[in-house]
Amino acid sequence: MERPRIRDYFQWDLSQNETITPKQRAILQASLDLFAEKGFDQTSTSDIAQRAGVAEGTVYRRYKTKAALRDAILAPITAHIVPILASDFSEDKLRQRYPSLQAFVTAIFTDRVAFAKANVKELKVIFEMVAFDTERREQILSQIAPKMVKQMGSVINQLKADHLIVDWPNDLILQSLLSQLFGYLAQLMLELPGTEIEREQAYLITVMTKILTPGEHDQITGQ
Amino acid sequence: MERPRIRDYFQWDLSQNETITPKQRAILQASLDLFAEKGFDQTSTSDIAQRAGVAEGTVYRRYKTKAALRDAILAPITAHIVPILASDFSEDKLRQRYPSLQAFVTAIFTDRVAFAKANVKELKVIFEMVAFDTERREQILSQIAPKMVKQMGSVINQLKADHLIVDWPNDLILQSLLSQLFGYLAQLMLELPGTEIEREQAYLITVMTKILTPGEHDQITGQ
DNA sequence: AAAATAAGTGAGTGATAACTCATTTTAATG
DNA sequence: CATTAAAATGAGTTATCACTCACTTATTTT
């Protein structure tokens, strides 16, 4: 059974979904744009209809509720966000030793950064949803976190055995990886100016490698 | 003219504001809690009244609109957020040379992390507001960014001259500082589990020092 | 204690927004 | 072209929510 490559998840083409009329496609696109621009609650269904060039009733033809419409937008990305975040380390990559720390970091970030870049709007909508819905957040986390800890854990332990990575507890290492990703995401979503997005990926890899390289500054001084 | 120390901004005691009745104080507290829990739009004024143990009319006695109530909550923090983020480097600290990179990083993060920790709820409300209000975001940024770039810039240049900091463009250095802060903030606001918040400050300083220490991995490799 | 001022109340109001449905328009099929 | 099915429409319904106001209760002043 073949796992799909991460690149296949990029660039959702909403139009290739089954039989979907141009108007329905316009509704999905308008919703995504508006939710990302103004937020879910601040977007009315009449806003969506107007932006999509459609009557309001058309919005409700396929999606029973506004929330269902949001779910439909996020369906493709949520369906694959778990494997993208947590896996990709299970099979081939796990068994192959990482020759260097940089190789490990590159493996982690390359696809994930590209994925984030290709789905900024969707991620923003997810963030808004998850920020104020504790239940949903914990549900998602309980799916992702254990896999991540387990799969990444083995790789990290390998690197530790080879003295290729800093001797921190694994959760701290994971935390710095995540923290770095969050910082990057925030920049994308808030459209912070003065950022050459193009150099981001290389920058992230450089910084992350630097953080995790064993060295003299590794002692975490208490306060 | 004495500038207030950052510690003075911590821990807003809403009750010490002028003449404020217990009920008004309860309204402010309930609003802050609910806005941070459920989000601004998902919180109705009747929710607030109920949580505060007050009639709905009472909410509107002092604050003309729901937005004005939010502004009132954020007033103290927004009044001081600019100096906290951007300054504290203008006078004494700027003139005194930083003996080490760690001293510089510690100076930057200690207060800011403590501030973030003491104002998680407020920051969450601000984030929600700013995330979907481009105008307001740019307005705030245009206030903060130039000061930050200017004041931090001089310090960074000094450290560069002494070869105490990595030879990256200043905006890239600033970006990594910010990115690190964002990552930390995200953890706070999303209440991500498995995080010993107490070690965060020491961790941030360690990591940031490591990132900015000049070394062999400084080349940012293109993709 | 009486008068005056301020604080608090909650039923009521207008507007908005999510959602419905009878009808019309478009597309598919024989 | 006629028939049928699907898609689209937009006026209408219902519920919620921000906000008001005439009135009551508490507090201060004289």
Coordinates of C-alpha atoms (C1' of nucleotides) in Angstrom, one line a residue:
Chain A
M1 CA 0.0 0.0 0.0
E2 CA 1.6 3.2 -1.2
R3 CA 1.7 6.3 0.8
P4 CA 1.2 9.5 -1.2
R5 CA 4.1 11.8 -1.5
I6 CA 3.7 15.1 0.4
R7 CA 3.9 17.1 -2.8
D8 CA 0.7 15.6 -3.9
Y9 CA -1.1 17.5 -1.2
F10 CA 0.0 20.9 -2.4
Q11 CA -2.1 23.3 -4.4
W12 CA -5.6 22.0 -3.9
D13 CA -7.4 22.4 -7.1
L14 CA -11.0 22.7 -5.9
S15 CA -12.3 22.3 -9.5
Q16 CA -11.0 18.7 -9.8
N17 CA -13.4 17.6 -7.1
E18 CA -16.1 15.2 -8.6
T19 CA -18.9 17.1 -10.3
I20 CA -18.7 20.6 -9.2
T21 CA -20.3 23.5 -11.0
P22 CA -18.4 26.7 -11.6
K23 CA -20.7 28.5 -9.1
Q24 CA -20.0 26.0 -6.4
R25 CA -16.4 26.4 -7.0
A26 CA -16.7 30.1 -6.8
I27 CA -18.5 29.7 -3.5
L28 CA -15.7 27.6 -2.0
Q29 CA -13.0 30.1 -3.3
A30 CA -14.9 33.1 -2.0
S31 CA -15.4 31.5 1.4
L32 CA -11.8 30.6 1.8
D33 CA -10.7 34.1 0.8
L34 CA -13.2 35.9 3.0
F35 CA -12.7 33.6 6.0
A36 CA -8.9 34.3 5.7
E37 CA -9.4 38.0 5.2
K38 CA -12.1 38.9 7.7
G39 CA -12.5 35.8 9.9
F40 CA -15.3 33.3 10.0
D41 CA -17.7 35.1 12.3
Q42 CA -17.2 38.4 10.5
T43 CA -18.1 36.8 7.2
S44 CA -21.8 36.6 6.4
T45 CA -23.2 34.1 4.0
S46 CA -24.5 37.1 2.0
D47 CA -20.9 38.3 1.8
I48 CA -19.9 35.0 0.4
A49 CA -22.7 35.0 -2.1
Q50 CA -21.9 38.5 -3.3
R51 CA -18.2 37.8 -3.7
A52 CA -18.9 34.6 -5.5
G53 CA -21.5 36.3 -7.8
V54 CA -24.2 34.0 -6.7
A55 CA -27.6 34.1 -4.9
E56 CA -27.5 33.4 -1.2
G57 CA -29.7 30.4 -1.6
T58 CA -27.1 28.8 -3.8
V59 CA -24.6 28.7 -0.9
Y60 CA -27.0 26.5 1.0
R61 CA -27.8 24.2 -1.9
R62 CA -24.8 22.0 -1.2
Y63 CA -23.8 22.9 2.3
K64 CA -26.4 22.8 5.0
T65 CA -24.7 25.3 7.4
K66 CA -22.0 27.9 7.3
A67 CA -19.8 25.7 9.5
A68 CA -20.3 22.8 7.0
L69 CA -19.0 25.1 4.3
R70 CA -15.9 25.8 6.3
D71 CA -15.4 22.1 6.9
A72 CA -15.7 21.5 3.2
I73 CA -13.0 24.1 2.5
L74 CA -10.8 22.5 5.1
A75 CA -11.6 18.9 4.3
P76 CA -8.7 18.2 1.9
I77 CA -6.1 19.9 4.1
T78 CA -7.3 18.4 7.4
A79 CA -7.5 15.0 5.8
H80 CA -3.8 15.1 5.2
I81 CA -2.5 17.4 7.8
V82 CA -1.9 14.6 10.3
P83 CA 0.4 12.6 8.0
I84 CA 2.2 15.7 6.9
L85 CA 2.9 16.9 10.3
A86 CA 3.5 13.7 12.1
S87 CA 4.6 11.1 9.6
D88 CA 6.9 11.0 6.7
F89 CA 9.4 9.6 9.1
S90 CA 7.9 6.2 9.5
E91 CA 9.2 4.1 6.7
D92 CA 12.0 4.7 4.4
K93 CA 13.4 7.8 6.1
L94 CA 13.4 6.3 9.5
R95 CA 15.4 3.3 8.5
Q96 CA 17.9 5.4 6.6
R97 CA 20.4 7.0 9.0
Y98 CA 20.7 10.7 8.7
P99 CA 24.3 11.4 7.8
S100 CA 24.2 14.8 9.3
L101 CA 22.1 17.0 11.4
Q102 CA 21.5 19.3 8.5
A103 CA 20.2 16.4 6.5
F104 CA 17.7 15.7 9.3
V105 CA 16.6 19.3 9.6
T106 CA 16.3 19.7 5.9
A107 CA 14.2 16.6 5.6
I108 CA 11.8 17.9 8.3
F109 CA 11.4 21.5 7.1
T110 CA 11.5 21.4 3.3
D111 CA 8.2 19.8 2.8
R112 CA 6.5 21.3 5.7
V113 CA 7.5 24.9 4.8
A114 CA 6.4 24.4 1.3
F115 CA 3.1 23.0 2.5
A116 CA 2.6 25.9 4.8
K117 CA 3.4 28.4 2.0
A118 CA 0.9 26.7 -0.3
N119 CA -1.9 26.7 2.2
V120 CA -1.6 30.0 4.1
K121 CA -5.3 30.8 3.9
E122 CA -6.4 27.4 5.0
L123 CA -4.0 27.4 7.9
K124 CA -5.2 30.8 9.0
V125 CA -8.8 29.5 9.0
I126 CA -7.7 26.5 11.0
F127 CA -5.9 28.6 13.4
E128 CA -8.9 30.8 14.1
M129 CA -11.0 27.7 14.6
V130 CA -8.6 26.0 16.8
A131 CA -7.7 29.0 18.9
F132 CA -11.1 29.3 20.5
D133 CA -12.3 25.7 20.4
T134 CA -10.4 23.9 23.1
E135 CA -12.1 20.6 22.5
R136 CA -11.3 20.5 18.8
R137 CA -7.7 21.6 19.5
E138 CA -7.2 18.9 22.0
Q139 CA -8.7 16.3 19.8
I140 CA -6.4 17.3 16.9
L141 CA -3.4 17.4 19.3
S142 CA -4.2 14.0 20.7
Q143 CA -4.0 12.6 17.2
I144 CA -0.8 14.3 16.2
A145 CA 1.3 14.6 19.3
P146 CA 1.8 10.9 20.1
K147 CA 2.8 10.0 16.6
M148 CA 5.1 12.9 16.3
V149 CA 6.8 12.2 19.6
K150 CA 7.2 8.5 18.8
Q151 CA 8.4 8.8 15.2
M152 CA 10.6 11.8 15.7
G153 CA 11.8 10.3 18.9
S154 CA 13.5 7.4 17.3
V155 CA 15.3 9.7 14.8
I156 CA 16.5 12.0 17.5
N157 CA 17.7 9.1 19.6
Q158 CA 19.7 7.9 16.6
L159 CA 21.3 11.3 16.1
K160 CA 22.0 11.5 19.8
A161 CA 23.8 8.2 19.8
D162 CA 26.0 9.6 17.0
H163 CA 26.5 12.8 18.9
L164 CA 25.1 14.7 16.0
I165 CA 22.5 16.5 18.0
V166 CA 22.4 18.5 21.1
D167 CA 21.8 16.5 24.3
W168 CA 18.5 18.0 25.3
P169 CA 15.4 16.1 26.3
N170 CA 13.5 15.1 23.2
D171 CA 10.4 17.1 24.0
L172 CA 12.6 20.2 24.2
I173 CA 14.0 19.5 20.8
L174 CA 10.6 18.9 19.4
Q175 CA 9.4 22.1 21.1
S176 CA 12.1 24.2 19.4
L177 CA 11.3 22.7 16.0
L178 CA 7.6 23.5 16.5
S179 CA 8.3 26.9 17.9
Q180 CA 10.3 27.8 14.9
L181 CA 7.5 26.6 12.6
F182 CA 5.0 28.6 14.6
G183 CA 7.1 31.7 14.2
Y184 CA 7.3 31.2 10.5
L185 CA 3.5 30.6 10.3
A186 CA 2.8 33.7 12.2
Q187 CA 4.8 35.7 9.7
L188 CA 3.0 34.1 6.8
M189 CA -0.4 34.6 8.2
L190 CA 0.0 38.1 9.5
E191 CA 1.8 39.2 6.3
L192 CA 4.5 40.8 8.3
P193 CA 6.4 43.2 6.1
G194 CA 10.1 43.3 5.4
T195 CA 10.2 39.6 4.9
E196 CA 11.7 38.0 1.9
I197 CA 9.6 34.9 2.1
E198 CA 11.8 33.2 -0.4
R199 CA 14.8 32.9 1.9
E200 CA 12.7 31.6 4.7
Q201 CA 13.1 28.0 4.0
A202 CA 16.9 28.2 3.8
Y203 CA 16.9 30.4 6.8
L204 CA 14.8 28.0 8.9
I205 CA 17.1 25.1 8.1
T206 CA 20.2 27.1 8.9
V207 CA 18.8 28.3 12.2
M208 CA 17.4 25.0 13.2
T209 CA 20.7 23.3 12.4
K210 CA 22.5 25.8 14.5
I211 CA 20.1 25.3 17.4
L212 CA 20.5 21.6 17.5
T213 CA 24.2 21.3 16.8
P214 CA 25.9 20.1 20.0
G215 CA 28.1 22.8 21.5
E216 CA 29.2 24.8 24.4
H217 CA 26.0 26.9 25.0
D218 CA 23.8 23.9 25.6
Q219 CA 23.5 24.3 29.3
I220 CA 20.0 25.7 30.0
T221 CA 20.6 28.0 32.8
G222 CA 17.9 28.2 35.3
Q223 CA 16.6 31.6 36.5
Chain B
M1 CA 12.1 62.6 33.2
E2 CA 11.9 59.1 34.5
R3 CA 10.8 56.3 32.4
P4 CA 8.8 53.6 34.2
R5 CA 10.4 50.2 34.6
I6 CA 8.9 47.4 32.7
R7 CA 8.0 45.5 35.8
D8 CA 5.6 48.3 36.6
Y9 CA 3.4 47.2 33.7
F10 CA 2.9 43.7 34.9
Q11 CA -0.2 42.4 36.5
W12 CA -2.8 44.9 35.8
D13 CA -5.0 45.4 38.8
L14 CA -8.2 46.5 37.3
S15 CA -9.6 47.4 40.7
Q16 CA -7.0 50.1 41.4
N17 CA -8.4 52.2 38.5
E18 CA -10.0 55.4 39.8
T19 CA -13.5 54.8 41.1
I20 CA -14.7 51.5 39.8
T21 CA -17.5 49.5 41.4
P22 CA -17.2 45.8 42.1
K23 CA -19.7 45.1 39.4
Q24 CA -17.8 47.1 36.8
R25 CA -14.7 45.3 37.8
A26 CA -16.5 42.0 37.4
I27 CA -17.7 43.0 33.9
L28 CA -14.1 43.8 32.9
Q29 CA -12.8 40.5 34.2
A30 CA -15.7 38.5 32.7
S31 CA -15.1 40.1 29.3
L32 CA -11.4 39.4 29.3
D33 CA -12.0 35.8 30.3
L34 CA -14.7 35.2 27.8
F35 CA -13.0 37.0 24.9
A36 CA -9.9 34.9 25.5
E37 CA -11.9 31.7 25.9
K38 CA -14.4 31.9 23.1
G39 CA -13.3 34.9 21.0
F40 CA -14.8 38.3 20.7
D41 CA -17.5 37.6 18.2
Q42 CA -18.6 34.4 19.9
T43 CA -19.1 36.2 23.2
S44 CA -22.4 38.0 23.5
T45 CA -23.0 40.8 25.9
S46 CA -25.5 38.7 27.6
D47 CA -22.8 36.1 28.2
I48 CA -20.7 38.7 29.8
A49 CA -23.5 39.9 32.0
Q50 CA -24.3 36.4 33.1
R51 CA -20.7 35.6 33.9
A52 CA -20.3 38.8 35.8
G53 CA -23.5 38.3 37.7
V54 CA -25.0 41.5 36.4
A55 CA -27.8 42.7 34.3
E56 CA -27.1 43.3 30.7
G57 CA -27.9 47.0 31.0
T58 CA -25.2 47.4 33.5
V59 CA -22.6 46.4 30.9
Y60 CA -23.7 49.3 28.8
R61 CA -23.7 51.8 31.6
R62 CA -20.0 52.6 31.3
Y63 CA -19.2 51.3 27.8
K64 CA -21.2 52.5 24.9
T65 CA -20.4 49.5 22.7
K66 CA -19.0 46.0 22.9
A67 CA -15.9 47.1 21.0
A68 CA -15.5 50.0 23.6
L69 CA -15.5 47.4 26.3
R70 CA -12.8 45.5 24.5
D71 CA -10.8 48.7 24.1
A72 CA -11.2 49.3 27.8
I73 CA -9.8 45.9 28.6
L74 CA -6.8 46.4 26.3
A75 CA -6.3 50.1 27.2
P76 CA -3.6 49.6 29.8
I77 CA -1.7 47.0 27.8
T78 CA -1.9 48.8 24.5
A79 CA -0.8 52.0 26.2
H80 CA 2.5 50.4 27.1
I81 CA 3.0 47.7 24.5
V82 CA 5.0 50.0 22.2
P83 CA 7.6 51.0 24.8
I84 CA 7.8 47.4 26.0
L85 CA 8.4 45.9 22.6
A86 CA 10.4 48.6 21.0
S87 CA 12.3 50.6 23.6
D88 CA 14.1 49.8 26.7
F89 CA 17.2 50.1 24.6
S90 CA 17.2 53.8 24.1
E91 CA 18.9 55.2 27.0
D92 CA 21.1 53.5 29.6
K93 CA 21.2 50.1 28.0
L94 CA 22.1 51.4 24.6
R95 CA 25.1 53.3 25.9
Q96 CA 26.4 50.5 27.9
R97 CA 28.2 48.0 25.8
Y98 CA 27.0 44.5 26.0
P99 CA 29.9 42.4 27.3
S100 CA 28.5 39.2 25.7
L101 CA 25.9 38.0 23.3
Q102 CA 24.2 36.3 26.2
A103 CA 23.9 39.5 28.1
F104 CA 22.2 41.1 25.1
V105 CA 19.8 38.3 24.5
T106 CA 19.0 38.1 28.2
A107 CA 18.3 41.8 28.3
I108 CA 15.9 41.4 25.4
F109 CA 14.0 38.4 26.5
T110 CA 13.7 38.5 30.3
D111 CA 11.3 41.3 30.5
R112 CA 9.4 40.5 27.4
V113 CA 8.8 36.9 28.3
A114 CA 7.6 37.8 31.7
F115 CA 5.3 40.4 30.2
A116 CA 3.9 37.9 27.8
K117 CA 3.4 35.4 30.6
A118 CA 1.6 37.9 32.7
N119 CA -0.7 39.0 29.9
V120 CA -1.6 35.9 28.0
K121 CA -5.3 36.6 27.8
E122 CA -4.9 40.2 26.8
L123 CA -2.4 39.2 24.1
K124 CA -4.8 36.6 22.8
V125 CA -7.5 39.2 22.4
I126 CA -5.1 41.5 20.7
F127 CA -4.0 38.8 18.3
E128 CA -7.6 37.9 17.3
M129 CA -8.3 41.6 16.7
V130 CA -5.1 42.2 14.7
A131 CA -5.2 39.0 12.7
F132 CA -8.3 40.1 10.8
D133 CA -7.9 43.8 10.8
T134 CA -5.2 44.6 8.3
E135 CA -5.5 48.4 8.8
R136 CA -5.1 48.2 12.6
R137 CA -2.2 45.8 12.2
E138 CA -0.3 48.0 9.8
Q139 CA -1.0 51.0 12.0
I140 CA 0.5 49.2 15.0
L141 CA 3.4 47.9 13.0
S142 CA 4.2 51.3 11.6
Q143 CA 4.5 52.5 15.1
I144 CA 6.6 49.7 16.5
A145 CA 8.8 48.5 13.6
P146 CA 10.8 51.6 12.9
K147 CA 11.7 52.2 16.5
M148 CA 12.6 48.6 16.9
V149 CA 14.8 48.5 13.8
K150 CA 16.5 51.7 14.7
Q151 CA 17.2 51.0 18.4
M152 CA 18.0 47.4 18.1
G153 CA 20.0 48.2 15.0
S154 CA 22.6 50.2 16.9
V155 CA 23.1 47.5 19.5
I156 CA 23.4 44.8 16.8
N157 CA 25.9 46.9 14.9
Q158 CA 28.0 47.3 18.1
L159 CA 28.0 43.5 18.7
K160 CA 28.9 43.0 15.0
A161 CA 31.9 45.3 15.4
D162 CA 33.1 43.2 18.3
H163 CA 32.4 40.0 16.4
L164 CA 30.1 38.9 19.1
I165 CA 27.1 38.2 16.9
V166 CA 26.5 36.4 13.7
D167 CA 27.1 38.4 10.5
W168 CA 23.6 38.4 9.1
P169 CA 21.6 41.3 7.9
N170 CA 20.0 43.1 10.8
D171 CA 16.5 42.5 9.7
L172 CA 17.2 38.8 9.6
I173 CA 18.5 38.9 13.1
L174 CA 15.5 40.8 14.2
Q175 CA 13.3 38.3 12.4
S176 CA 14.7 35.4 14.3
L177 CA 14.2 37.2 17.6
L178 CA 10.6 37.9 16.7
S179 CA 10.0 34.4 15.3
Q180 CA 11.2 32.9 18.6
L181 CA 8.9 35.2 20.5
F182 CA 6.0 34.3 18.3
G183 CA 6.6 30.6 18.8
Y184 CA 6.6 31.1 22.5
L185 CA 3.5 33.2 22.4
A186 CA 1.7 30.6 20.3
Q187 CA 2.5 28.0 23.0
L188 CA 1.2 30.2 25.7
M189 CA -2.0 31.2 23.9
L190 CA -2.9 27.7 22.6
E191 CA -2.0 26.1 25.9
L192 CA 0.0 23.5 24.2
P193 CA 0.5 20.6 26.6
G194 CA 3.8 19.0 27.6
T195 CA 5.4 22.3 28.2
E196 CA 7.1 23.2 31.3
I197 CA 6.4 26.9 31.0
E198 CA 8.9 27.7 33.8
R199 CA 11.9 26.7 31.8
E200 CA 10.8 28.7 28.8
Q201 CA 12.6 31.8 29.6
A202 CA 16.0 30.1 30.2
Y203 CA 15.3 28.0 27.1
L204 CA 14.6 31.0 24.9
I205 CA 17.7 32.7 26.0
T206 CA 19.9 29.7 25.4
V207 CA 18.4 29.0 22.0
M208 CA 18.6 32.7 20.9
T209 CA 22.2 32.9 22.0
K210 CA 23.0 29.8 20.1
I211 CA 21.4 31.1 17.0
L212 CA 23.2 34.4 17.1
T213 CA 26.6 33.2 18.1
P214 CA 29.0 33.5 15.1
G215 CA 30.0 30.1 13.8
E216 CA 30.5 27.8 10.9
H217 CA 26.8 27.2 10.0
D218 CA 26.1 30.8 9.3
Q219 CA 26.0 30.5 5.5
I220 CA 22.3 30.6 4.5
T221 CA 22.2 28.1 1.7
G222 CA 19.8 28.8 -1.1
Q223 CA 17.3 26.2 -2.1
Chain C
dA1 C1' -34.2 61.9 57.3
dA2 C1' -35.0 64.1 53.0
dA3 C1' -33.2 65.2 48.7
dA4 C1' -30.2 64.4 45.1
dT5 C1' -27.1 61.8 42.5
dA6 C1' -25.3 57.6 40.8
dA7 C1' -25.6 52.6 39.9
dG8 C1' -28.1 48.9 38.4
dT9 C1' -32.1 46.6 36.1
dG10 C1' -34.5 43.9 32.5
dA11 C1' -38.1 44.0 29.3
dG12 C1' -38.2 45.9 24.9
dT13 C1' -36.5 47.3 19.9
dG14 C1' -34.4 47.3 15.6
dA15 C1' -31.1 45.3 12.7
dT16 C1' -28.7 41.6 11.1
dA17 C1' -27.6 37.1 9.7
dA18 C1' -28.4 32.2 9.2
dC19 C1' -31.2 29.4 6.9
dT20 C1' -35.8 27.9 4.0
dC21 C1' -38.7 27.1 0.1
dA22 C1' -41.8 27.9 -3.7
dT23 C1' -40.5 29.3 -8.1
dT24 C1' -37.6 30.1 -12.2
dT25 C1' -33.7 29.2 -15.1
dT26 C1' -30.4 26.2 -17.0
dA27 C1' -28.8 21.8 -18.6
dA28 C1' -29.4 17.0 -19.9
dT29 C1' -31.8 13.4 -22.2
dG30 C1' -34.9 11.0 -25.5
Chain D
dC1 C1' -38.4 20.1 -29.8
dA2 C1' -40.4 18.2 -25.5
dT3 C1' -39.6 16.3 -21.1
dT4 C1' -37.3 15.8 -17.1
dA5 C1' -33.9 16.6 -13.7
dA6 C1' -30.8 19.5 -11.6
dA7 C1' -29.1 24.1 -10.3
dA8 C1' -30.0 28.6 -9.0
dT9 C1' -32.8 32.2 -7.2
dG10 C1' -34.3 35.8 -3.8
dA11 C1' -38.0 37.0 -1.0
dG12 C1' -39.4 35.5 3.4
dT13 C1' -38.8 33.4 8.2
dT14 C1' -36.8 32.9 12.6
dA15 C1' -33.6 33.7 16.1
dT16 C1' -30.0 36.1 18.1
dC17 C1' -27.7 39.9 19.6
dA18 C1' -26.2 44.6 20.3
dC19 C1' -28.1 48.3 22.3
dT20 C1' -31.9 51.5 24.7
dC21 C1' -34.8 53.4 28.3
dA22 C1' -38.1 54.0 31.7
dC23 C1' -37.8 52.6 36.2
dT24 C1' -35.9 50.7 40.7
dT25 C1' -32.3 50.4 44.1
dA26 C1' -28.3 52.0 46.5
dT27 C1' -25.2 55.6 47.9
dT28 C1' -23.9 60.2 48.9
dT29 C1' -24.9 64.9 50.3
dT30 C1' -27.1 68.4 53.0

